[in-house]
């Protein structure tokens, strides 16, 4: 039998208990929970076959009462001794995509980000569009290209055209960027024709992941009118392997910044779902930004209410992301296009002036939040490295 | 034993053989093929368990050689006698969603449609955006709300704001519309980082369905800037229950209209994939439009090449649709916003002036194409009826 020794101040204490899918050499992927520097094999520890599957979907579909029960049971179990074969050092496991993604929606919920992008993409016009403070603007992304942290990112090829060019050229993106976001994972779906009110957020949403929504700005700016981003985003979206349960984020709940005008009734919250989560963006090992999630204008409960108010159904595994998290400070911006002001104001990374991503670059986004125990809980990280483009002959 | 009697001139002769998923009372959904007015139970007729599943996905994933083999085998079998329990009259079966939808992408490939919408949404500006003739514009839609023909469509609720209104109002859409489209179903997926050239279209795409991409124009026009359509589309997209194999459409292949400027190399076709398919749109039983697919500017092979040129992967069951099919004639427009010019020029339907959809209205889109036998093959239909809105309290 094994007892897990949780290091003092670990971001993976009993007030966190994030879920993931892991494998060890020669065994199939299955559900685990992270405790300190260990991964607990839940099928072995709890003897429940729902955890023997290669995704969290079946467990998430069991609903919020079950999520709470299992969380209590795990906290109890890991205080005692566990069978040796139920505990693995985190360094010895491979982490997989933790859930099968249904639909992927990306919002645009940071006022600072939307205003920065407005200034950069539409100079001379008001930074926010007229609809922005009335609804959480969002769009569907490509679910099939959501990948787990650690997956290499091949630089995308595509059409790009600067305003002065006579015609578009084809080639590798020259303005490859990141977007530091949080993603919310639907546990219990909702039927077609049944809007999900803000009040049902915690019943529906199982947990939270870190998201890096890689963005090819040159491809995006040429293609996106009038139907929105497409190939500039769809080549890859990375998520962290650990899904932090919403139940672990009670101590992180805060009010959103004041919303003016007052939102329409379907977007009004009776309890706050702003979240005091601090992100960190590291570019080749150097921290270049600390985006604060508490500054987000729209809460994730409002995003979910909006996404379903037209009767759209949701499914277990649907992922909706916040959009880039940017705070008011210049060192709180969640994308390089903002940090370098469209590439015109390079920042120094390891002593060199940098604007967009170069081949070989690595970006790591991590985050922490206040935990129930008075310390901070961790989200782990979402990591990705840029490989050279492999463009088709042209 | 039973021999299927195919009526003279049937659109479901041996040169068609579309696949679907059906059930009979008390039996689970499984794969069938339509022959004349009968549905052949393929698991029984061929003794292959891949057809005993409730979707076409497993069969589609077997690849294009297998699709051709099975098609030949079916044509052989249905010329002879089949076991009684392998043949059902089509009127006695229930038809289901024929495949599990991976990602859903909607293009915008009709020049006439894009120009009409440009004139309506952006009066005073050039009707086509600068990018339109350089790339097939597209965006991701909601895969989880793709429904099979016959599913009732609940009128969506949402925010809408006419240009003169001081603030948005919330309520049922007042400008509920259709979009008559074709949808292309990926059979064999492609890996991340591997663009699919135009030449691989027939290896990758299993077949074609009819699509009605229901659209709430008032919700759409308020929300869509800058990230594209979202709730104005995501409440429902209807598809026909029969997937017409691409192999049945050889006689329908035509060149697209001339493309000027010449597309970039990755968008050039070595063999034409325009399709001479005639659609019919019936509103409460009256034919109001006959959109011609042969007028589409971009071919579906070009759409697939574009969708993957950035390295985006595809999966079995991915659906990409053409966008609204509109021809040059006023009676060839595939949406009501075009047919009624933004609602300003009502058309007469059963003796009444009509603009957008009212509760209780029913729309049926059908199509035919030249078949290998010299006659015409049918796509069946995609049908939907509008039910009153069920807005949340506001």
Tab-separated table of N, CA and C in Angstrom, chain A residues 101-103 105-108 122 129-132 134-145 147 151-152 154-159 166-170 192-193 195 219-220 222-236 264-267 306-315 318 390 392-394, chain B residues 101-103 105-108 122 129-132 134-145 147 151-152 154-159 166-170 192-193 195 219-220 222-236 264-267 306-315 318 390 392-394:
chain	number	residue	atom	x	y	z
A	101	UNK	N	-14.027	16.224	-27.373
A	101	UNK	CA	-14.616	17.547	-27.529
A	101	UNK	C	-15.848	17.449	-28.439
A	102	UNK	N	-16.984	17.948	-27.959
A	102	UNK	CA	-18.183	18.024	-28.805
A	102	UNK	C	-18.047	19.235	-29.713
A	103	UNK	N	-18.754	20.295	-29.391
A	103	UNK	CA	-18.565	21.549	-30.112
A	103	UNK	C	-17.600	22.429	-29.332
A	105	UNK	N	-16.603	26.373	-28.837
A	105	UNK	CA	-16.989	27.775	-29.050
A	105	UNK	C	-15.937	28.652	-28.391
A	106	UNK	N	-15.592	29.722	-29.046
A	106	UNK	CA	-14.641	30.654	-28.454
A	106	UNK	C	-15.320	32.016	-28.306
A	107	UNK	N	-15.285	32.558	-27.097
A	107	UNK	CA	-15.869	33.879	-26.863
A	107	UNK	C	-14.790	34.966	-26.981
A	108	UNK	N	-15.137	36.133	-26.566
A	108	UNK	CA	-14.348	37.340	-26.830
A	108	UNK	C	-14.667	38.279	-25.674
A	122	UNK	N	-9.019	47.782	-36.799
A	122	UNK	CA	-9.920	48.778	-37.390
A	122	UNK	C	-9.538	50.168	-36.902
A	129	UNK	N	-17.209	47.125	-30.990
A	129	UNK	CA	-18.370	47.140	-31.865
A	129	UNK	C	-19.628	47.465	-31.037
A	130	UNK	N	-20.685	47.964	-31.697
A	130	UNK	CA	-21.884	48.369	-30.943
A	130	UNK	C	-22.522	47.233	-30.149
A	131	UNK	N	-22.350	45.979	-30.607
A	131	UNK	CA	-22.986	44.864	-29.893
A	131	UNK	C	-22.199	44.402	-28.672
A	132	UNK	N	-20.933	44.825	-28.521
A	132	UNK	CA	-20.030	44.143	-27.601
A	132	UNK	C	-20.493	44.169	-26.141
A	134	UNK	N	-23.537	44.395	-25.141
A	134	UNK	CA	-24.892	43.845	-25.016
A	134	UNK	C	-24.921	42.332	-24.990
A	135	UNK	N	-23.902	41.714	-25.525
A	135	UNK	CA	-23.884	40.246	-25.555
A	135	UNK	C	-22.438	39.764	-25.599
A	136	UNK	N	-22.192	38.562	-25.041
A	136	UNK	CA	-20.848	37.993	-25.168
A	136	UNK	C	-20.664	37.488	-26.592
A	137	UNK	N	-19.877	38.213	-27.368
A	137	UNK	CA	-19.623	37.826	-28.762
A	137	UNK	C	-18.839	36.510	-28.769
A	138	UNK	N	-19.250	35.606	-29.638
A	138	UNK	CA	-18.548	34.323	-29.735
A	138	UNK	C	-18.749	33.712	-31.101
A	139	UNK	N	-18.038	32.627	-31.360
A	139	UNK	CA	-18.152	31.923	-32.646
A	139	UNK	C	-17.694	30.495	-32.432
A	140	UNK	N	-18.039	29.633	-33.387
A	140	UNK	CA	-17.621	28.240	-33.303
A	140	UNK	C	-16.229	28.056	-33.902
A	141	UNK	N	-15.407	27.267	-33.200
A	141	UNK	CA	-14.099	26.889	-33.707
A	141	UNK	C	-14.101	25.416	-34.090
A	142	UNK	N	-12.922	24.895	-34.444
A	142	UNK	CA	-12.822	23.520	-34.920
A	142	UNK	C	-12.540	22.578	-33.755
A	143	UNK	N	-13.502	21.725	-33.436
A	143	UNK	CA	-13.358	20.807	-32.306
A	143	UNK	C	-12.318	19.725	-32.592
A	144	UNK	N	-12.208	19.328	-33.864
A	144	UNK	CA	-11.329	18.217	-34.222
A	144	UNK	C	-9.853	18.539	-34.124
A	145	UNK	N	-9.508	19.796	-33.973
A	145	UNK	CA	-8.096	20.158	-33.862
A	145	UNK	C	-7.754	20.704	-32.478
A	147	UNK	N	-6.057	19.936	-29.233
A	147	UNK	CA	-4.995	18.972	-28.906
A	147	UNK	C	-4.529	19.193	-27.469
A	151	UNK	N	1.601	18.819	-27.490
A	151	UNK	CA	1.537	18.544	-28.924
A	151	UNK	C	2.264	19.665	-29.665
A	152	UNK	N	3.172	19.279	-30.571
A	152	UNK	CA	3.870	20.303	-31.362
A	152	UNK	C	2.901	20.985	-32.316
A	154	UNK	N	2.578	22.780	-35.818
A	154	UNK	CA	3.200	23.040	-37.114
A	154	UNK	C	2.706	24.406	-37.605
A	155	UNK	N	3.638	25.258	-37.956
A	155	UNK	CA	3.265	26.584	-38.454
A	155	UNK	C	2.311	26.433	-39.649
A	156	UNK	N	1.160	27.084	-39.615
A	156	UNK	CA	0.204	26.904	-40.708
A	156	UNK	C	0.599	27.687	-41.956
A	157	UNK	N	0.149	27.154	-43.103
A	157	UNK	CA	0.286	27.857	-44.368
A	157	UNK	C	-1.072	28.433	-44.740
A	158	UNK	N	-1.040	29.429	-45.574
A	158	UNK	CA	-2.314	29.994	-45.987
A	158	UNK	C	-2.134	31.246	-46.809
A	159	UNK	N	-3.262	31.832	-47.147
A	159	UNK	CA	-3.252	33.085	-47.894
A	159	UNK	C	-3.100	34.245	-46.922
A	166	UNK	N	-1.112	43.893	-54.056
A	166	UNK	CA	-2.139	43.834	-55.105
A	166	UNK	C	-2.957	42.546	-55.037
A	167	UNK	N	-2.350	41.452	-54.593
A	167	UNK	CA	-3.053	40.169	-54.555
A	167	UNK	C	-2.516	39.372	-53.373
A	168	UNK	N	-3.260	38.365	-52.922
A	168	UNK	CA	-2.764	37.565	-51.800
A	168	UNK	C	-1.600	36.682	-52.222
A	169	UNK	N	-0.705	36.388	-51.299
A	169	UNK	CA	0.366	35.415	-51.513
A	169	UNK	C	0.071	34.202	-50.646
A	170	UNK	N	0.706	33.081	-51.002
A	170	UNK	CA	0.518	31.863	-50.233
A	170	UNK	C	1.836	31.480	-49.582
A	192	UNK	N	-32.179	20.288	-27.157
A	192	UNK	CA	-32.535	21.278	-28.164
A	192	UNK	C	-33.802	22.000	-27.718
A	193	UNK	N	-33.791	23.315	-27.809
A	193	UNK	CA	-34.955	24.105	-27.411
A	193	UNK	C	-34.999	24.456	-25.937
A	195	UNK	N	-33.006	26.544	-23.297
A	195	UNK	CA	-31.936	27.445	-22.862
A	195	UNK	C	-31.465	27.109	-21.440
A	219	UNK	N	-3.206	35.312	-41.775
A	219	UNK	CA	-4.278	34.532	-42.412
A	219	UNK	C	-5.638	35.061	-41.951
A	220	UNK	N	-5.749	35.275	-40.642
A	220	UNK	CA	-7.014	35.737	-40.058
A	220	UNK	C	-7.474	37.078	-40.629
A	222	UNK	N	-6.982	38.495	-43.413
A	222	UNK	CA	-7.392	38.466	-44.820
A	222	UNK	C	-8.704	37.691	-45.001
A	223	UNK	N	-8.933	36.665	-44.203
A	223	UNK	CA	-10.072	35.780	-44.430
A	223	UNK	C	-11.329	36.171	-43.661
A	224	UNK	N	-11.208	36.959	-42.576
A	224	UNK	CA	-12.253	36.928	-41.552
A	224	UNK	C	-13.506	37.746	-41.873
A	225	UNK	N	-13.488	38.539	-42.920
A	225	UNK	CA	-14.680	39.304	-43.274
A	225	UNK	C	-15.429	38.581	-44.385
A	226	UNK	N	-16.733	38.329	-44.291
A	226	UNK	CA	-17.629	38.740	-43.207
A	226	UNK	C	-18.020	37.614	-42.254
A	227	UNK	N	-17.459	36.397	-42.392
A	227	UNK	CA	-17.998	35.273	-41.617
A	227	UNK	C	-17.146	34.868	-40.421
A	228	UNK	N	-16.090	35.645	-40.133
A	228	UNK	CA	-15.321	35.389	-38.927
A	228	UNK	C	-14.067	34.570	-39.162
A	229	UNK	N	-13.302	34.310	-38.085
A	229	UNK	CA	-12.039	33.574	-38.189
A	229	UNK	C	-12.292	32.130	-38.615
A	230	UNK	N	-11.391	31.589	-39.426
A	230	UNK	CA	-11.559	30.214	-39.913
A	230	UNK	C	-10.176	29.539	-39.898
A	231	UNK	N	-9.432	29.602	-40.993
A	231	UNK	CA	-8.146	28.912	-41.047
A	231	UNK	C	-7.083	29.570	-40.176
A	232	UNK	N	-7.280	30.835	-39.840
A	232	UNK	CA	-6.347	31.526	-38.963
A	232	UNK	C	-6.339	30.950	-37.559
A	233	UNK	N	-7.316	30.101	-37.252
A	233	UNK	CA	-7.441	29.514	-35.912
A	233	UNK	C	-7.521	27.989	-35.938
A	234	UNK	N	-8.036	27.416	-37.048
A	234	UNK	CA	-8.468	26.014	-37.009
A	234	UNK	C	-7.336	25.001	-37.089
A	235	UNK	N	-6.079	25.449	-37.236
A	235	UNK	CA	-4.975	24.476	-37.349
A	235	UNK	C	-4.662	23.809	-36.009
A	236	UNK	N	-4.925	24.472	-34.892
A	236	UNK	CA	-4.673	23.850	-33.581
A	236	UNK	C	-5.144	24.749	-32.451
A	264	UNK	N	-29.472	42.393	-20.643
A	264	UNK	CA	-30.843	41.901	-20.750
A	264	UNK	C	-31.070	40.805	-19.697
A	265	UNK	N	-32.329	40.607	-19.290
A	265	UNK	CA	-32.597	39.683	-18.164
A	265	UNK	C	-31.956	38.303	-18.287
A	266	UNK	N	-31.931	37.730	-19.467
A	266	UNK	CA	-31.389	36.364	-19.576
A	266	UNK	C	-29.902	36.308	-19.290
A	267	UNK	N	-29.241	37.466	-19.256
A	267	UNK	CA	-27.799	37.512	-18.978
A	267	UNK	C	-27.490	37.985	-17.564
A	306	UNK	N	-25.945	32.723	-22.902
A	306	UNK	CA	-26.064	33.312	-24.237
A	306	UNK	C	-26.007	32.222	-25.316
A	307	UNK	N	-25.077	31.315	-25.174
A	307	UNK	CA	-24.845	30.271	-26.189
A	307	UNK	C	-26.080	29.408	-26.418
A	308	UNK	N	-26.944	29.319	-25.404
A	308	UNK	CA	-28.103	28.428	-25.490
A	308	UNK	C	-29.428	29.173	-25.557
A	309	UNK	N	-29.417	30.496	-25.524
A	309	UNK	CA	-30.696	31.222	-25.424
A	309	UNK	C	-31.522	31.065	-26.693
A	310	UNK	N	-30.880	30.707	-27.778
A	310	UNK	CA	-31.606	30.472	-29.040
A	310	UNK	C	-32.120	29.041	-29.145
A	311	UNK	N	-31.960	28.277	-28.076
A	311	UNK	CA	-32.434	26.899	-28.091
A	311	UNK	C	-31.373	25.896	-28.497
A	312	UNK	N	-30.154	26.347	-28.774
A	312	UNK	CA	-29.083	25.402	-29.131
A	312	UNK	C	-28.860	24.427	-27.988
A	313	UNK	N	-28.726	23.159	-28.320
A	313	UNK	CA	-28.443	22.140	-27.324
A	313	UNK	C	-26.955	22.138	-26.993
A	314	UNK	N	-26.612	21.502	-25.870
A	314	UNK	CA	-25.206	21.284	-25.534
A	314	UNK	C	-25.021	19.795	-25.256
A	315	UNK	N	-23.781	19.358	-25.367
A	315	UNK	CA	-23.452	17.948	-25.150
A	315	UNK	C	-22.305	17.819	-24.169
A	318	UNK	N	-18.673	19.405	-24.717
A	318	UNK	CA	-18.599	20.721	-25.371
A	318	UNK	C	-17.628	21.595	-24.586
A	390	UNK	N	4.977	23.153	-43.309
A	390	UNK	CA	5.099	22.153	-44.384
A	390	UNK	C	4.052	22.501	-45.432
A	392	UNK	N	2.014	22.891	-48.869
A	392	UNK	CA	1.915	22.183	-50.139
A	392	UNK	C	2.643	22.987	-51.226
A	393	UNK	N	3.115	22.283	-52.250
A	393	UNK	CA	3.788	22.947	-53.372
A	393	UNK	C	2.878	24.024	-53.947
A	394	UNK	N	3.450	25.106	-54.358
A	394	UNK	CA	2.606	26.182	-54.923
A	394	UNK	C	3.327	26.896	-56.050
B	101	UNK	N	-21.993	13.660	-36.684
B	101	UNK	CA	-21.323	14.808	-37.277
B	101	UNK	C	-20.086	15.149	-36.442
B	102	UNK	N	-18.934	15.216	-37.100
B	102	UNK	CA	-17.716	15.672	-36.423
B	102	UNK	C	-17.743	17.183	-36.345
B	103	UNK	N	-16.984	17.827	-37.209
B	103	UNK	CA	-17.079	19.283	-37.306
B	103	UNK	C	-17.996	19.646	-38.459
B	105	UNK	N	-18.731	22.688	-41.098
B	105	UNK	CA	-18.256	23.946	-41.694
B	105	UNK	C	-19.254	24.377	-42.750
B	106	UNK	N	-19.530	25.644	-42.812
B	106	UNK	CA	-20.421	26.158	-43.845
B	106	UNK	C	-19.641	27.157	-44.705
B	107	UNK	N	-19.677	26.925	-46.018
B	107	UNK	CA	-19.005	27.849	-46.935
B	107	UNK	C	-20.006	28.894	-47.450
B	108	UNK	N	-19.588	29.599	-48.464
B	108	UNK	CA	-20.301	30.791	-48.923
B	108	UNK	C	-19.963	30.900	-50.402
B	122	UNK	N	-24.738	45.338	-46.612
B	122	UNK	CA	-23.764	46.439	-46.666
B	122	UNK	C	-24.066	47.334	-47.853
B	129	UNK	N	-16.740	40.996	-50.888
B	129	UNK	CA	-15.563	41.423	-50.154
B	129	UNK	C	-14.306	41.148	-50.997
B	130	UNK	N	-13.197	41.874	-50.709
B	130	UNK	CA	-11.987	41.710	-51.535
B	130	UNK	C	-11.452	40.271	-51.555
B	131	UNK	N	-11.692	39.508	-50.475
B	131	UNK	CA	-11.138	38.149	-50.424
B	131	UNK	C	-11.969	37.137	-51.205
B	132	UNK	N	-13.212	37.481	-51.582
B	132	UNK	CA	-14.183	36.459	-51.983
B	132	UNK	C	-13.751	35.647	-53.203
B	134	UNK	N	-10.713	35.066	-54.086
B	134	UNK	CA	-9.406	34.458	-53.869
B	134	UNK	C	-9.474	33.181	-53.040
B	135	UNK	N	-10.513	33.030	-52.267
B	135	UNK	CA	-10.626	31.845	-51.412
B	135	UNK	C	-12.098	31.559	-51.142
B	136	UNK	N	-12.431	30.281	-50.936
B	136	UNK	CA	-13.799	29.960	-50.541
B	136	UNK	C	-14.002	30.362	-49.074
B	137	UNK	N	-14.716	31.443	-48.856
B	137	UNK	CA	-14.970	31.922	-47.493
B	137	UNK	C	-15.831	30.890	-46.766
B	138	UNK	N	-15.472	30.591	-45.533
B	138	UNK	CA	-16.248	29.637	-44.748
B	138	UNK	C	-16.072	29.884	-43.270
B	139	UNK	N	-16.848	29.180	-42.465
B	139	UNK	CA	-16.752	29.314	-41.007
B	139	UNK	C	-17.308	28.041	-40.389
B	140	UNK	N	-17.000	27.839	-39.130
B	140	UNK	CA	-17.516	26.673	-38.418
B	140	UNK	C	-18.904	26.941	-37.851
B	141	UNK	N	-19.790	25.960	-38.014
B	141	UNK	CA	-21.113	26.013	-37.398
B	141	UNK	C	-21.197	25.012	-36.262
B	142	UNK	N	-22.393	24.866	-35.709
B	142	UNK	CA	-22.571	23.997	-34.544
B	142	UNK	C	-22.938	22.583	-34.997
B	143	UNK	N	-22.034	21.630	-34.756
B	143	UNK	CA	-22.263	20.248	-35.188
B	143	UNK	C	-23.368	19.588	-34.359
B	144	UNK	N	-23.472	19.967	-33.089
B	144	UNK	CA	-24.422	19.308	-32.184
B	144	UNK	C	-25.875	19.622	-32.476
B	145	UNK	N	-26.145	20.603	-33.320
B	145	UNK	CA	-27.542	20.935	-33.637
B	145	UNK	C	-27.854	20.629	-35.099
B	147	UNK	N	-29.675	18.289	-37.392
B	147	UNK	CA	-30.806	17.380	-37.140
B	147	UNK	C	-31.281	16.793	-38.463
B	151	UNK	N	-37.433	16.895	-38.363
B	151	UNK	CA	-37.350	17.462	-37.016
B	151	UNK	C	-37.989	18.854	-37.043
B	152	UNK	N	-38.910	19.092	-36.113
B	152	UNK	CA	-39.520	20.424	-36.041
B	152	UNK	C	-38.486	21.454	-35.604
B	154	UNK	N	-37.967	24.886	-33.690
B	154	UNK	CA	-38.539	25.876	-32.779
B	154	UNK	C	-37.953	27.244	-33.124
B	155	UNK	N	-38.825	28.204	-33.334
B	155	UNK	CA	-38.353	29.560	-33.651
B	155	UNK	C	-37.393	30.036	-32.563
B	156	UNK	N	-36.199	30.480	-32.929
B	156	UNK	CA	-35.236	30.875	-31.902
B	156	UNK	C	-35.549	32.249	-31.303
B	157	UNK	N	-35.110	32.425	-30.071
B	157	UNK	CA	-35.183	33.732	-29.403
B	157	UNK	C	-33.776	34.324	-29.392
B	158	UNK	N	-33.725	35.613	-29.264
B	158	UNK	CA	-32.411	36.229	-29.208
B	158	UNK	C	-32.494	37.734	-29.218
B	159	UNK	N	-31.327	38.335	-29.242
B	159	UNK	CA	-31.231	39.790	-29.318
B	159	UNK	C	-31.327	40.214	-30.779
B	166	UNK	N	-32.563	52.303	-30.306
B	166	UNK	CA	-31.527	52.771	-29.383
B	166	UNK	C	-30.789	51.612	-28.700
B	167	UNK	N	-31.466	50.500	-28.482
B	167	UNK	CA	-30.851	49.369	-27.777
B	167	UNK	C	-31.461	48.082	-28.317
B	168	UNK	N	-30.779	46.955	-28.120
B	168	UNK	CA	-31.357	45.703	-28.611
B	168	UNK	C	-32.561	45.278	-27.786
B	169	UNK	N	-33.483	44.569	-28.417
B	169	UNK	CA	-34.615	43.965	-27.708
B	169	UNK	C	-34.421	42.457	-27.737
B	170	UNK	N	-35.101	41.781	-26.835
B	170	UNK	CA	-35.023	40.329	-26.778
B	170	UNK	C	-36.378	39.741	-27.129
B	192	UNK	N	-3.625	15.706	-38.783
B	192	UNK	CA	-3.183	17.068	-38.491
B	192	UNK	C	-1.870	17.323	-39.242
B	193	UNK	N	-1.812	18.463	-39.897
B	193	UNK	CA	-0.605	18.810	-40.639
B	193	UNK	C	-0.568	18.278	-42.058
B	195	UNK	N	-2.473	18.647	-45.464
B	195	UNK	CA	-3.491	19.227	-46.350
B	195	UNK	C	-4.014	18.191	-47.344
B	219	UNK	N	-31.253	38.186	-35.660
B	219	UNK	CA	-30.234	37.840	-34.659
B	219	UNK	C	-28.850	37.929	-35.304
B	220	UNK	N	-28.738	37.371	-36.498
B	220	UNK	CA	-27.458	37.342	-37.219
B	220	UNK	C	-26.894	38.738	-37.491
B	222	UNK	N	-27.259	41.507	-35.989
B	222	UNK	CA	-26.815	42.231	-34.792
B	222	UNK	C	-25.558	41.617	-34.189
B	223	UNK	N	-25.424	40.309	-34.266
B	223	UNK	CA	-24.336	39.626	-33.557
B	223	UNK	C	-23.075	39.436	-34.375
B	224	UNK	N	-23.154	39.489	-35.716
B	224	UNK	CA	-22.127	38.830	-36.535
B	224	UNK	C	-20.819	39.596	-36.706
B	225	UNK	N	-20.768	40.837	-36.270
B	225	UNK	CA	-19.520	41.587	-36.383
B	225	UNK	C	-18.797	41.569	-35.042
B	226	UNK	N	-17.508	41.219	-34.973
B	226	UNK	CA	-16.609	40.880	-36.071
B	226	UNK	C	-16.328	39.376	-36.224
B	227	UNK	N	-16.963	38.505	-35.425
B	227	UNK	CA	-16.506	37.104	-35.437
B	227	UNK	C	-17.406	36.163	-36.220
B	228	UNK	N	-18.423	36.698	-36.914
B	228	UNK	CA	-19.227	35.867	-37.799
B	228	UNK	C	-20.529	35.403	-37.166
B	229	UNK	N	-21.332	34.640	-37.929
B	229	UNK	CA	-22.633	34.175	-37.451
B	229	UNK	C	-22.471	33.211	-36.274
B	230	UNK	N	-23.389	33.276	-35.333
B	230	UNK	CA	-23.298	32.395	-34.153
B	230	UNK	C	-24.719	31.919	-33.826
B	231	UNK	N	-25.435	32.643	-32.964
B	231	UNK	CA	-26.773	32.186	-32.557
B	231	UNK	C	-27.803	32.307	-33.679
B	232	UNK	N	-27.525	33.142	-34.660
B	232	UNK	CA	-28.444	33.278	-35.789
B	232	UNK	C	-28.509	32.015	-36.637
B	233	UNK	N	-27.587	31.091	-36.398
B	233	UNK	CA	-27.505	29.847	-37.170
B	233	UNK	C	-27.526	28.606	-36.290
B	234	UNK	N	-27.036	28.706	-35.063
B	234	UNK	CA	-26.704	27.501	-34.290
B	234	UNK	C	-27.903	26.791	-33.677
B	235	UNK	N	-29.117	27.331	-33.838
B	235	UNK	CA	-30.279	26.665	-33.220
B	235	UNK	C	-30.666	25.383	-33.951
B	236	UNK	N	-30.399	25.278	-35.250
B	236	UNK	CA	-30.713	24.042	-35.982
B	236	UNK	C	-30.206	24.133	-37.417
B	264	UNK	N	-5.020	30.495	-56.566
B	264	UNK	CA	-3.673	30.064	-56.174
B	264	UNK	C	-3.535	28.560	-56.444
B	265	UNK	N	-2.303	28.071	-56.647
B	265	UNK	CA	-2.111	26.667	-57.058
B	265	UNK	C	-2.859	25.648	-56.198
B	266	UNK	N	-2.887	25.834	-54.885
B	266	UNK	CA	-3.509	24.800	-54.050
B	266	UNK	C	-5.023	24.704	-54.282
B	267	UNK	N	-5.591	25.672	-54.978
B	267	UNK	CA	-7.031	25.662	-55.262
B	267	UNK	C	-7.339	25.277	-56.708
B	306	UNK	N	-9.118	24.014	-49.382
B	306	UNK	CA	-8.932	25.237	-48.592
B	306	UNK	C	-9.038	24.949	-47.090
B	307	UNK	N	-10.036	24.180	-46.715
B	307	UNK	CA	-10.319	23.889	-45.297
B	307	UNK	C	-9.143	23.222	-44.606
B	308	UNK	N	-8.286	22.531	-45.379
B	308	UNK	CA	-7.188	21.766	-44.781
B	308	UNK	C	-5.807	22.330	-45.119
B	309	UNK	N	-5.746	23.405	-45.902
B	309	UNK	CA	-4.429	23.875	-46.350
B	309	UNK	C	-3.588	24.405	-45.196
B	310	UNK	N	-4.235	24.762	-44.115
B	310	UNK	CA	-3.504	25.218	-42.922
B	310	UNK	C	-3.072	24.054	-42.040
B	311	UNK	N	-3.305	22.840	-42.491
B	311	UNK	CA	-2.925	21.678	-41.694
B	311	UNK	C	-4.044	21.141	-40.816
B	312	UNK	N	-5.223	21.749	-40.869
B	312	UNK	CA	-6.340	21.244	-40.061
B	312	UNK	C	-6.658	19.810	-40.480
B	313	UNK	N	-6.864	18.957	-39.497
B	313	UNK	CA	-7.230	17.575	-39.758
B	313	UNK	C	-8.726	17.490	-40.049
B	314	UNK	N	-9.132	16.366	-40.658
B	314	UNK	CA	-10.559	16.082	-40.826
B	314	UNK	C	-10.843	14.709	-40.217
B	315	UNK	N	-12.118	14.500	-39.903
B	315	UNK	CA	-12.531	13.232	-39.300
B	315	UNK	C	-13.713	12.650	-40.068
B	318	UNK	N	-17.209	14.480	-40.591
B	318	UNK	CA	-17.191	15.945	-40.770
B	318	UNK	C	-18.120	16.297	-41.932
B	390	UNK	N	-40.177	29.545	-27.760
B	390	UNK	CA	-40.345	29.322	-26.315
B	390	UNK	C	-39.253	30.126	-25.626
B	392	UNK	N	-37.151	32.243	-22.940
B	392	UNK	CA	-37.079	32.354	-21.481
B	392	UNK	C	-37.721	33.666	-21.034
B	393	UNK	N	-38.240	33.689	-19.817
B	393	UNK	CA	-38.841	34.907	-19.261
B	393	UNK	C	-37.840	36.052	-19.360
B	394	UNK	N	-38.321	37.234	-19.635
B	394	UNK	CA	-37.386	38.365	-19.751
B	394	UNK	C	-38.049	39.645	-19.238
